[in-house]
C-alpha cells in the first residue's frame, strides 16, 4: 500500500536491537489523532532519532543509527515502506542520539564520543561523507554518567545562524557556527549550567528569545535567554519538573527525556522516564517564568520522546519499555493532556510528523 503524499503521516523510530521494527510509517487521523501503521523498515539499525527534509524527488527522512560505530542514513519516504538513498554514512563518532538539518547538512550529536558531526545533503537528498567532526572536552561530578563529554542533542536556533549542542557529560550547551559551503563546524561559545544536572535536550520559545534546557540527571528545566545576534545563551533560572518527593518506578530515580513548548508559548511539557509521566508547566507572557502545574501518566513505561503534532492539539509519547506510542488531547486552556489512544510500537524511541 502506498500513499499519495506525506500529509497526515508520522514516522516512529525504534531500537531494532531491542525488538523494534526500525522505522515505522503511520497514517495520522486528523480528527482523532489515531495512528495506523502503513509500513516499516529495519534497513537502519537502531534508528533512535529521525528528522524530515527534502530532496530532488520529494520528502526525505534522515535517521541516526545509534550503534557503537555510529552512522546516519537518508530514506525515500514517497512510499509507505521507506527506502534507503545510498548506504549508511559513518558519522566518525560513537552512538549518535540526535540529528538536525542545518544549512544543507545533517548534523548529528554523538553521545558516546561526545562529538558533533556534519554531513552534506546531496542533490537527491542522500548524504555525503562527513565534512567535519567537532570534538568536545570536559566532564562532570556524576562519574558514572559524566566521565567525559556526551553530546545528546543538536539543533539550529530559530534564526538558523547557530547550531546548539546539548552535552550531558559536561553540563553545558555549546554554540557553534556551520559554514554551509564547506560543512565546517566552528565552536563559538559555551554556556555552563549547574554542575551535575546533566542537560539532555533543549527547546526554544516560539518568540525566539528564550530556551528551555531539560536536565536528565536532576529533574529540572533551566530557563535561558537567547541572543541570536551575538549567539549567546544565558541561564537565568531553574524549575523542578516533578512534585517534591516524586520518584520513579520501584523508588528509583526519574530521568527526564524530552521538552516540548506549545505553539502559542503558554505551556511547556516534559516526559519523565521512571516517573512515567508528562509534566505540564505554565509559562508567563515573557517566557521567563516557569511553574509546574501537574503531572499525568504517559500511558506506558519509560517515555523516551514526546512530540506535539503540527496542529498543536495533541501530544504523542514514545514509551520505549512498554513498546507503544500513546496520544493525548491537549486542553487549550489548561495545557493538561488527556489520554485518547495508543499504538503498539516495540522499543519506540521517537515520533516526528510530516
mmCIF file of C-alpha atoms in Angstrom:
data_model
loop_
_atom_site.group_PDB
_atom_site.id
_atom_site.type_symbol
_atom_site.label_atom_id
_atom_site.label_comp_id
_atom_site.label_asym_id
_atom_site.label_seq_id
_atom_site.Cartn_x
_atom_site.Cartn_y
_atom_site.Cartn_z
ATOM 1 C CA UNK A 1 0.000 0.000 0.000
ATOM 2 C CA UNK A 2 1.377 3.409 -0.992
ATOM 3 C CA UNK A 3 0.072 6.828 -0.007
ATOM 4 C CA UNK A 4 -0.255 9.647 -2.486
ATOM 5 C CA UNK A 5 1.773 12.073 -0.383
ATOM 6 C CA UNK A 6 3.362 12.615 3.029
ATOM 7 C CA UNK A 7 0.482 14.596 4.561
ATOM 8 C CA UNK A 8 -1.030 13.171 7.709
ATOM 9 C CA UNK A 9 1.928 10.910 8.418
ATOM 10 C CA UNK A 10 4.003 10.109 11.466
ATOM 11 C CA UNK A 11 7.424 8.471 11.480
ATOM 12 C CA UNK A 12 8.378 6.441 14.534
ATOM 13 C CA UNK A 13 11.912 5.327 15.366
ATOM 14 C CA UNK A 14 12.624 2.242 17.468
ATOM 15 C CA UNK A 15 15.543 0.114 18.645
ATOM 16 C CA UNK A 16 15.979 -2.895 16.384
ATOM 17 C CA UNK A 17 18.413 -4.380 18.923
ATOM 18 C CA UNK A 18 15.531 -4.497 21.431
ATOM 19 C CA UNK A 19 12.933 -5.993 19.080
ATOM 20 C CA UNK A 20 11.785 -2.797 17.373
ATOM 21 C CA UNK A 21 10.732 -2.575 13.726
ATOM 22 C CA UNK A 22 13.231 0.177 12.982
ATOM 23 C CA UNK A 23 11.310 2.978 11.255
ATOM 24 C CA UNK A 24 7.520 2.711 11.253
ATOM 25 C CA UNK A 25 5.361 4.857 8.966
ATOM 26 C CA UNK A 26 1.860 5.601 10.286
ATOM 27 C CA UNK A 27 -1.136 7.489 8.969
ATOM 28 C CA UNK A 28 -2.491 10.147 11.333
ATOM 29 C CA UNK A 29 -6.245 10.666 11.543
ATOM 30 C CA UNK A 30 -6.666 14.445 11.628
ATOM 31 C CA UNK A 31 -9.912 14.244 13.608
ATOM 32 C CA UNK A 32 -8.995 11.695 16.276
ATOM 33 C CA UNK A 33 -5.194 11.722 16.243
ATOM 34 C CA UNK A 34 -5.183 7.932 15.874
ATOM 35 C CA UNK A 35 -2.177 6.246 14.281
ATOM 36 C CA UNK A 36 -2.479 3.415 11.749
ATOM 37 C CA UNK A 37 0.632 1.545 10.611
ATOM 38 C CA UNK A 38 1.319 1.786 6.864
ATOM 39 C CA UNK A 39 4.722 0.139 6.670
ATOM 40 C CA UNK A 40 8.104 -0.297 8.326
ATOM 41 C CA UNK A 41 11.759 -0.940 7.546
ATOM 42 C CA UNK A 42 14.708 -2.240 9.547
ATOM 43 C CA UNK A 43 17.238 -1.048 6.965
ATOM 44 C CA UNK A 44 18.804 1.261 9.576
ATOM 45 C CA UNK A 45 19.971 -0.410 12.820
ATOM 46 C CA UNK A 46 18.658 1.317 15.969
ATOM 47 C CA UNK A 47 17.238 4.461 14.311
ATOM 48 C CA UNK A 48 16.678 6.222 17.613
ATOM 49 C CA UNK A 49 16.034 9.699 16.214
ATOM 50 C CA UNK A 50 14.595 10.996 12.934
ATOM 51 C CA UNK A 51 14.263 14.271 11.020
ATOM 52 C CA UNK A 52 12.485 15.251 7.798
ATOM 53 C CA UNK A 53 13.896 17.162 4.859
ATOM 54 C CA UNK A 54 13.501 17.348 1.089
ATOM 55 C CA UNK A 55 15.491 16.165 -1.899
ATOM 56 C CA UNK A 56 15.021 16.429 -5.642
ATOM 57 C CA UNK A 57 12.421 13.642 -5.515
ATOM 58 C CA UNK A 58 10.410 14.984 -2.573
ATOM 59 C CA UNK A 59 10.402 14.280 1.153
ATOM 60 C CA UNK A 60 13.464 12.588 2.640
ATOM 61 C CA UNK A 61 13.704 11.065 6.099
ATOM 62 C CA UNK A 62 17.000 11.184 7.962
ATOM 63 C CA UNK A 63 17.917 8.824 10.786
ATOM 64 C CA UNK A 64 20.800 8.261 13.149
ATOM 65 C CA UNK A 65 21.947 4.710 13.721
ATOM 66 C CA UNK A 66 22.637 4.666 17.460
ATOM 67 C CA UNK A 67 25.307 1.988 17.261
ATOM 68 C CA UNK A 68 28.808 1.903 18.719
ATOM 69 C CA UNK A 69 30.337 2.921 15.389
ATOM 70 C CA UNK A 70 27.579 5.380 14.604
ATOM 71 C CA UNK A 71 26.054 6.206 11.260
ATOM 72 C CA UNK A 72 23.374 8.316 9.631
ATOM 73 C CA UNK A 73 21.063 7.487 6.751
ATOM 74 C CA UNK A 74 18.691 9.113 4.264
ATOM 75 C CA UNK A 75 15.477 7.362 3.210
ATOM 76 C CA UNK A 76 12.992 7.973 0.412
ATOM 77 C CA UNK A 77 9.524 8.167 2.010
ATOM 78 C CA UNK A 78 7.436 8.592 -1.130
ATOM 79 C CA UNK A 79 6.075 5.086 -0.444
ATOM 80 C CA UNK A 80 4.749 3.522 2.725
ATOM 81 C CA UNK A 81 7.933 1.478 3.235
ATOM 82 C CA UNK A 82 10.936 3.841 3.397
ATOM 83 C CA UNK A 83 13.851 3.009 1.090
ATOM 84 C CA UNK A 84 17.497 3.871 1.638
ATOM 85 C CA UNK A 85 19.006 6.620 -0.508
ATOM 86 C CA UNK A 86 22.598 5.468 -0.717
ATOM 87 C CA UNK A 87 24.051 3.474 2.142
ATOM 88 C CA UNK A 88 24.669 4.178 5.799
ATOM 89 C CA UNK A 89 27.132 7.030 6.227
ATOM 90 C CA UNK A 90 29.607 6.806 9.148
ATOM 91 C CA UNK A 91 29.483 9.833 11.427
ATOM 92 C CA UNK A 92 33.021 9.161 12.681
ATOM 93 C CA UNK A 93 31.618 9.228 16.205
ATOM 94 C CA UNK A 94 30.074 6.768 18.636
ATOM 95 C CA UNK A 95 26.388 6.182 19.423
ATOM 96 C CA UNK A 96 24.700 9.182 17.775
ATOM 97 C CA UNK A 97 21.443 10.018 19.582
ATOM 98 C CA UNK A 98 20.093 13.024 17.693
ATOM 99 C CA UNK A 99 20.296 14.860 14.388
ATOM 100 C CA UNK A 100 19.076 18.052 12.755
ATOM 101 C CA UNK A 101 19.066 19.654 9.306
ATOM 102 C CA UNK A 102 21.141 22.823 9.224
ATOM 103 C CA UNK A 103 22.451 24.780 6.238
ATOM 104 C CA UNK A 104 22.269 21.969 3.711
ATOM 105 C CA UNK A 105 23.793 19.479 6.118
ATOM 106 C CA UNK A 106 22.671 16.830 8.562
ATOM 107 C CA UNK A 107 24.348 17.397 11.922
ATOM 108 C CA UNK A 108 24.492 14.576 14.483
ATOM 109 C CA UNK A 109 25.074 14.549 18.243
ATOM 110 C CA UNK A 110 27.337 11.605 19.056
ATOM 111 C CA UNK A 111 26.674 10.629 22.661
ATOM 112 C CA UNK A 112 29.391 8.001 23.042
ATOM 113 C CA UNK A 113 32.277 10.091 21.759
ATOM 114 C CA UNK A 114 30.853 13.469 22.771
ATOM 115 C CA UNK A 115 31.413 14.920 19.305
ATOM 116 C CA UNK A 116 29.191 16.619 16.733
ATOM 117 C CA UNK A 117 29.360 15.667 13.042
ATOM 118 C CA UNK A 118 28.239 17.457 9.862
ATOM 119 C CA UNK A 119 27.381 15.506 6.696
ATOM 120 C CA UNK A 120 26.403 17.269 3.445
ATOM 121 C CA UNK A 121 22.981 16.620 1.929
ATOM 122 C CA UNK A 122 23.403 15.879 -1.777
ATOM 123 C CA UNK A 123 21.035 16.956 -4.568
ATOM 124 C CA UNK A 124 18.968 13.772 -4.427
ATOM 125 C CA UNK A 125 18.647 14.038 -0.639
ATOM 126 C CA UNK A 126 21.230 11.361 0.136
ATOM 127 C CA UNK A 127 24.161 12.007 2.465
ATOM 128 C CA UNK A 128 27.787 12.604 1.558
ATOM 129 C CA UNK A 129 30.787 11.666 3.672
ATOM 130 C CA UNK A 130 31.288 13.576 6.918
ATOM 131 C CA UNK A 131 32.663 17.052 6.246
ATOM 132 C CA UNK A 132 33.540 17.883 9.855
ATOM 133 C CA UNK A 133 33.705 16.242 13.270
ATOM 134 C CA UNK A 134 33.888 18.716 16.141
ATOM 135 C CA UNK A 135 35.163 17.147 19.358
ATOM 136 C CA UNK A 136 34.481 18.335 22.884
ATOM 137 C CA UNK A 137 36.292 18.002 26.202
ATOM 138 C CA UNK A 138 35.268 18.037 29.833
ATOM 139 C CA UNK A 139 33.450 16.017 32.470
ATOM 140 C CA UNK A 140 31.042 16.346 35.399
ATOM 141 C CA UNK A 141 30.675 15.211 39.017
ATOM 142 C CA UNK A 142 28.333 12.254 38.331
ATOM 143 C CA UNK A 143 31.206 9.959 37.467
ATOM 144 C CA UNK A 144 29.176 7.039 36.085
ATOM 145 C CA UNK A 145 27.448 9.317 33.565
ATOM 146 C CA UNK A 146 29.807 12.292 33.200
ATOM 147 C CA UNK A 147 33.269 10.774 32.832
ATOM 148 C CA UNK A 148 33.603 12.679 29.556
ATOM 149 C CA UNK A 149 31.576 14.692 27.041
ATOM 150 C CA UNK A 150 28.250 13.204 25.900
ATOM 151 C CA UNK A 151 26.578 15.254 23.176
ATOM 152 C CA UNK A 152 22.883 14.355 23.404
ATOM 153 C CA UNK A 153 21.105 16.788 21.100
ATOM 154 C CA UNK A 154 21.941 19.187 18.313
ATOM 155 C CA UNK A 155 19.573 21.754 16.809
ATOM 156 C CA UNK A 156 19.553 25.063 14.945
ATOM 157 C CA UNK A 157 18.420 28.216 16.695
ATOM 158 C CA UNK A 158 15.295 29.981 15.316
ATOM 159 C CA UNK A 159 17.425 32.380 13.251
ATOM 160 C CA UNK A 160 19.175 29.490 11.525
ATOM 161 C CA UNK A 161 22.557 31.113 12.140
ATOM 162 C CA UNK A 162 23.713 28.921 15.006
ATOM 163 C CA UNK A 163 23.881 25.247 15.947
ATOM 164 C CA UNK A 164 23.406 24.380 19.608
ATOM 165 C CA UNK A 165 24.768 21.157 21.076
ATOM 166 C CA UNK A 166 23.465 19.979 24.444
ATOM 167 C CA UNK A 167 26.124 17.978 26.321
ATOM 168 C CA UNK A 168 25.071 15.815 29.265
ATOM 169 C CA UNK A 169 28.655 14.946 30.208
ATOM 170 C CA UNK A 170 29.976 18.491 30.527
ATOM 171 C CA UNK A 171 26.847 20.176 31.979
ATOM 172 C CA UNK A 172 26.906 22.646 29.127
ATOM 173 C CA UNK A 173 25.386 23.865 25.883
ATOM 174 C CA UNK A 174 27.869 24.621 23.129
ATOM 175 C CA UNK A 175 27.055 27.188 20.443
ATOM 176 C CA UNK A 176 28.596 26.561 17.024
ATOM 177 C CA UNK A 177 28.553 28.104 13.569
ATOM 178 C CA UNK A 178 28.271 25.971 10.429
ATOM 179 C CA UNK A 179 29.825 27.039 7.142
ATOM 180 C CA UNK A 180 27.170 25.981 4.630
ATOM 181 C CA UNK A 181 29.706 25.884 1.793
ATOM 182 C CA UNK A 182 32.421 23.770 3.401
ATOM 183 C CA UNK A 183 30.454 21.980 6.106
ATOM 184 C CA UNK A 184 32.931 23.115 8.743
ATOM 185 C CA UNK A 185 31.627 23.433 12.302
ATOM 186 C CA UNK A 186 33.283 26.108 14.435
ATOM 187 C CA UNK A 187 32.865 26.454 18.203
ATOM 188 C CA UNK A 188 31.594 29.947 19.045
ATOM 189 C CA UNK A 189 30.848 29.757 22.758
ATOM 190 C CA UNK A 190 29.691 27.564 25.610
ATOM 191 C CA UNK A 191 27.140 28.049 28.391
ATOM 192 C CA UNK A 192 27.977 26.129 31.546
ATOM 193 C CA UNK A 193 24.952 25.037 33.591
ATOM 194 C CA UNK A 194 24.726 23.922 37.217
ATOM 195 C CA UNK A 195 27.172 21.122 37.911
ATOM 196 C CA UNK A 196 25.728 17.606 37.875
ATOM 197 C CA UNK A 197 22.386 18.451 36.259
ATOM 198 C CA UNK A 198 23.189 16.570 33.049
ATOM 199 C CA UNK A 199 21.455 18.623 30.328
ATOM 200 C CA UNK A 200 19.823 16.384 27.704
ATOM 201 C CA UNK A 201 17.553 18.368 25.353
ATOM 202 C CA UNK A 202 16.624 21.985 24.639
ATOM 203 C CA UNK A 203 13.562 23.671 23.121
ATOM 204 C CA UNK A 204 13.055 27.289 22.063
ATOM 205 C CA UNK A 205 10.149 29.577 22.899
ATOM 206 C CA UNK A 206 8.233 30.435 19.687
ATOM 207 C CA UNK A 207 9.197 34.106 20.125
ATOM 208 C CA UNK A 208 12.843 33.032 19.895
ATOM 209 C CA UNK A 209 14.226 34.936 22.885
ATOM 210 C CA UNK A 210 14.215 32.089 25.408
ATOM 211 C CA UNK A 211 15.274 28.455 25.507
ATOM 212 C CA UNK A 212 14.456 25.715 27.990
ATOM 213 C CA UNK A 213 17.161 23.155 28.771
ATOM 214 C CA UNK A 214 15.845 19.883 30.186
ATOM 215 C CA UNK A 215 18.181 18.198 32.643
ATOM 216 C CA UNK A 216 18.332 14.396 32.835
ATOM 217 C CA UNK A 217 20.382 13.788 35.987
ATOM 218 C CA UNK A 218 18.221 16.146 38.059
ATOM 219 C CA UNK A 219 14.519 16.562 37.140
ATOM 220 C CA UNK A 220 14.668 20.274 36.388
ATOM 221 C CA UNK A 221 14.451 22.652 33.455
ATOM 222 C CA UNK A 222 16.900 25.547 33.134
ATOM 223 C CA UNK A 223 15.432 28.739 31.665
ATOM 224 C CA UNK A 224 17.816 30.648 29.407
ATOM 225 C CA UNK A 225 17.766 33.906 27.497
ATOM 226 C CA UNK A 226 18.908 33.600 23.895
ATOM 227 C CA UNK A 227 20.609 36.392 21.963
ATOM 228 C CA UNK A 228 20.576 35.304 18.322
ATOM 229 C CA UNK A 229 22.601 38.301 17.184
ATOM 230 C CA UNK A 230 25.535 37.558 19.462
ATOM 231 C CA UNK A 231 24.995 33.795 19.681
ATOM 232 C CA UNK A 232 24.867 33.907 23.476
ATOM 233 C CA UNK A 233 22.802 31.670 25.773
ATOM 234 C CA UNK A 234 22.397 32.893 29.361
ATOM 235 C CA UNK A 235 20.927 30.762 32.155
ATOM 236 C CA UNK A 236 18.529 32.803 34.322
ATOM 237 C CA UNK A 237 16.568 30.266 36.388
ATOM 238 C CA UNK A 238 15.791 26.643 37.153
ATOM 239 C CA UNK A 239 12.444 24.947 37.884
ATOM 240 C CA UNK A 240 11.629 21.394 39.064
ATOM 241 C CA UNK A 241 9.605 19.341 36.575
ATOM 242 C CA UNK A 242 8.284 16.904 39.204
ATOM 243 C CA UNK A 243 6.497 17.447 42.520
ATOM 244 C CA UNK A 244 8.648 17.425 45.646
ATOM 245 C CA UNK A 245 9.430 13.869 46.725
ATOM 246 C CA UNK A 246 8.392 12.269 43.424
ATOM 247 C CA UNK A 247 10.378 9.226 42.350
ATOM 248 C CA UNK A 248 10.376 6.684 39.560
ATOM 249 C CA UNK A 249 9.294 3.082 39.382
ATOM 250 C CA UNK A 250 10.174 0.960 42.451
ATOM 251 C CA UNK A 251 11.588 4.042 44.137
ATOM 252 C CA UNK A 252 14.285 4.572 41.523
ATOM 253 C CA UNK A 253 15.203 7.994 40.200
ATOM 254 C CA UNK A 254 13.345 9.656 37.348
ATOM 255 C CA UNK A 255 15.165 10.696 34.191
ATOM 256 C CA UNK A 256 13.501 13.435 32.096
ATOM 257 C CA UNK A 257 13.882 12.800 28.371
ATOM 258 C CA UNK A 258 12.210 15.474 26.229
ATOM 259 C CA UNK A 259 10.878 19.022 26.482
ATOM 260 C CA UNK A 260 8.203 20.499 24.186
ATOM 261 C CA UNK A 261 6.897 24.080 24.021
ATOM 262 C CA UNK A 262 3.334 24.955 22.953
ATOM 263 C CA UNK A 263 2.963 26.760 19.642
ATOM 264 C CA UNK A 264 1.481 29.772 21.462
ATOM 265 C CA UNK A 265 4.217 29.807 24.110
ATOM 266 C CA UNK A 266 1.852 29.313 27.071
ATOM 267 C CA UNK A 267 2.853 25.811 28.148
ATOM 268 C CA UNK A 268 5.825 23.526 28.369
ATOM 269 C CA UNK A 269 5.634 19.721 28.582
ATOM 270 C CA UNK A 270 8.268 17.264 29.800
ATOM 271 C CA UNK A 271 8.427 13.456 29.505
ATOM 272 C CA UNK A 272 9.775 11.675 32.595
ATOM 273 C CA UNK A 273 11.186 8.143 32.438
ATOM 274 C CA UNK A 274 10.904 6.221 35.696
ATOM 275 C CA UNK A 275 8.153 8.506 36.993
ATOM 276 C CA UNK A 276 6.436 7.567 33.701
ATOM 277 C CA UNK A 277 4.658 10.874 33.420
ATOM 278 C CA UNK A 278 4.177 14.013 31.390
ATOM 279 C CA UNK A 279 4.764 17.201 33.352
ATOM 280 C CA UNK A 280 2.680 20.251 32.499
ATOM 281 C CA UNK A 281 4.330 23.607 33.169
ATOM 282 C CA UNK A 282 2.964 27.113 32.589
ATOM 283 C CA UNK A 283 4.983 29.920 31.005
ATOM 284 C CA UNK A 284 4.290 33.561 31.738
ATOM 285 C CA UNK A 285 3.889 36.165 28.996
ATOM 286 C CA UNK A 286 7.630 36.891 28.959
ATOM 287 C CA UNK A 287 8.571 33.217 28.600
ATOM 288 C CA UNK A 288 10.973 33.566 31.511
ATOM 289 C CA UNK A 289 8.864 32.387 34.458
ATOM 290 C CA UNK A 290 8.052 28.651 34.549
ATOM 291 C CA UNK A 291 5.790 26.927 37.063
ATOM 292 C CA UNK A 292 4.782 23.277 37.440
ATOM 293 C CA UNK A 293 1.015 22.745 37.133
ATOM 294 C CA UNK A 294 0.636 18.970 37.364
ATOM 295 C CA UNK A 295 1.787 15.616 36.034
ATOM 296 C CA UNK A 296 -0.250 12.986 34.174
ATOM 297 C CA UNK A 297 0.544 9.384 33.229
ATOM 298 C CA UNK A 298 2.460 8.933 29.965
ATOM 299 C CA UNK A 299 0.243 5.938 29.133
ATOM 300 C CA UNK A 300 3.100 3.440 29.295
ATOM 301 C CA UNK A 301 6.585 2.850 30.657
ATOM 302 C CA UNK A 302 9.795 4.824 30.057
ATOM 303 C CA UNK A 303 8.718 7.683 27.744
ATOM 304 C CA UNK A 304 11.835 8.351 25.689
ATOM 305 C CA UNK A 305 10.312 11.016 23.476
ATOM 306 C CA UNK A 306 7.433 13.489 23.463
ATOM 307 C CA UNK A 307 6.155 15.273 20.359
ATOM 308 C CA UNK A 308 3.489 17.848 19.575
ATOM 309 C CA UNK A 309 1.543 17.281 16.355
ATOM 310 C CA UNK A 310 1.566 20.052 13.707
ATOM 311 C CA UNK A 311 -1.826 21.367 14.845
ATOM 312 C CA UNK A 312 -0.610 21.768 18.421
ATOM 313 C CA UNK A 313 -3.706 19.966 19.687
ATOM 314 C CA UNK A 314 -2.151 16.611 20.590
ATOM 315 C CA UNK A 315 0.906 15.214 22.319
ATOM 316 C CA UNK A 316 2.437 11.835 21.447
ATOM 317 C CA UNK A 317 4.643 9.885 23.868
ATOM 318 C CA UNK A 318 7.021 7.174 22.628
ATOM 319 C CA UNK A 319 7.089 4.722 25.548
ATOM 320 C CA UNK A 320 10.211 2.657 24.980
ATOM 321 C CA UNK A 321 9.918 -0.119 27.570
ATOM 322 C CA UNK A 322 6.168 -0.736 27.276
ATOM 323 C CA UNK A 323 6.514 -0.653 23.485
ATOM 324 C CA UNK A 324 3.845 1.810 22.447
ATOM 325 C CA UNK A 325 3.091 5.321 21.282
ATOM 326 C CA UNK A 326 0.298 6.994 23.258
ATOM 327 C CA UNK A 327 -1.520 10.151 22.216
ATOM 328 C CA UNK A 328 -3.275 12.824 24.227
ATOM 329 C CA UNK A 329 -5.650 15.704 23.522
ATOM 330 C CA UNK A 330 -4.300 18.942 24.990
ATOM 331 C CA UNK A 331 -6.774 21.197 26.780
ATOM 332 C CA UNK A 332 -6.142 24.609 25.165
ATOM 333 C CA UNK A 333 -6.999 26.471 28.390
ATOM 334 C CA UNK A 334 -5.113 24.415 30.978
ATOM 335 C CA UNK A 335 -2.476 22.687 28.858
ATOM 336 C CA UNK A 336 -3.317 19.371 30.550
ATOM 337 C CA UNK A 337 -3.201 16.332 28.223
ATOM 338 C CA UNK A 338 -5.997 13.731 28.325
ATOM 339 C CA UNK A 339 -5.343 10.183 27.007
ATOM 340 C CA UNK A 340 -7.029 9.244 23.736
ATOM 341 C CA UNK A 341 -5.345 6.083 22.441
ATOM 342 C CA UNK A 342 -2.157 4.144 21.795
ATOM 343 C CA UNK A 343 -0.413 2.063 19.130
ATOM 344 C CA UNK A 344 1.874 -0.899 19.756
ATOM 345 C CA UNK A 345 5.407 0.014 18.666
ATOM 346 C CA UNK A 346 8.059 -2.207 20.276
ATOM 347 C CA UNK A 347 11.071 -0.324 21.685
ATOM 348 C CA UNK A 348 9.716 3.052 20.496
ATOM 349 C CA UNK A 349 12.264 5.853 20.669
ATOM 350 C CA UNK A 350 10.894 8.923 18.856
ATOM 351 C CA UNK A 351 7.951 10.331 16.897
ATOM 352 C CA UNK A 352 8.026 13.053 14.218
ATOM 353 C CA UNK A 353 5.348 14.357 11.859
ATOM 354 C CA UNK A 354 5.219 15.256 8.196
#
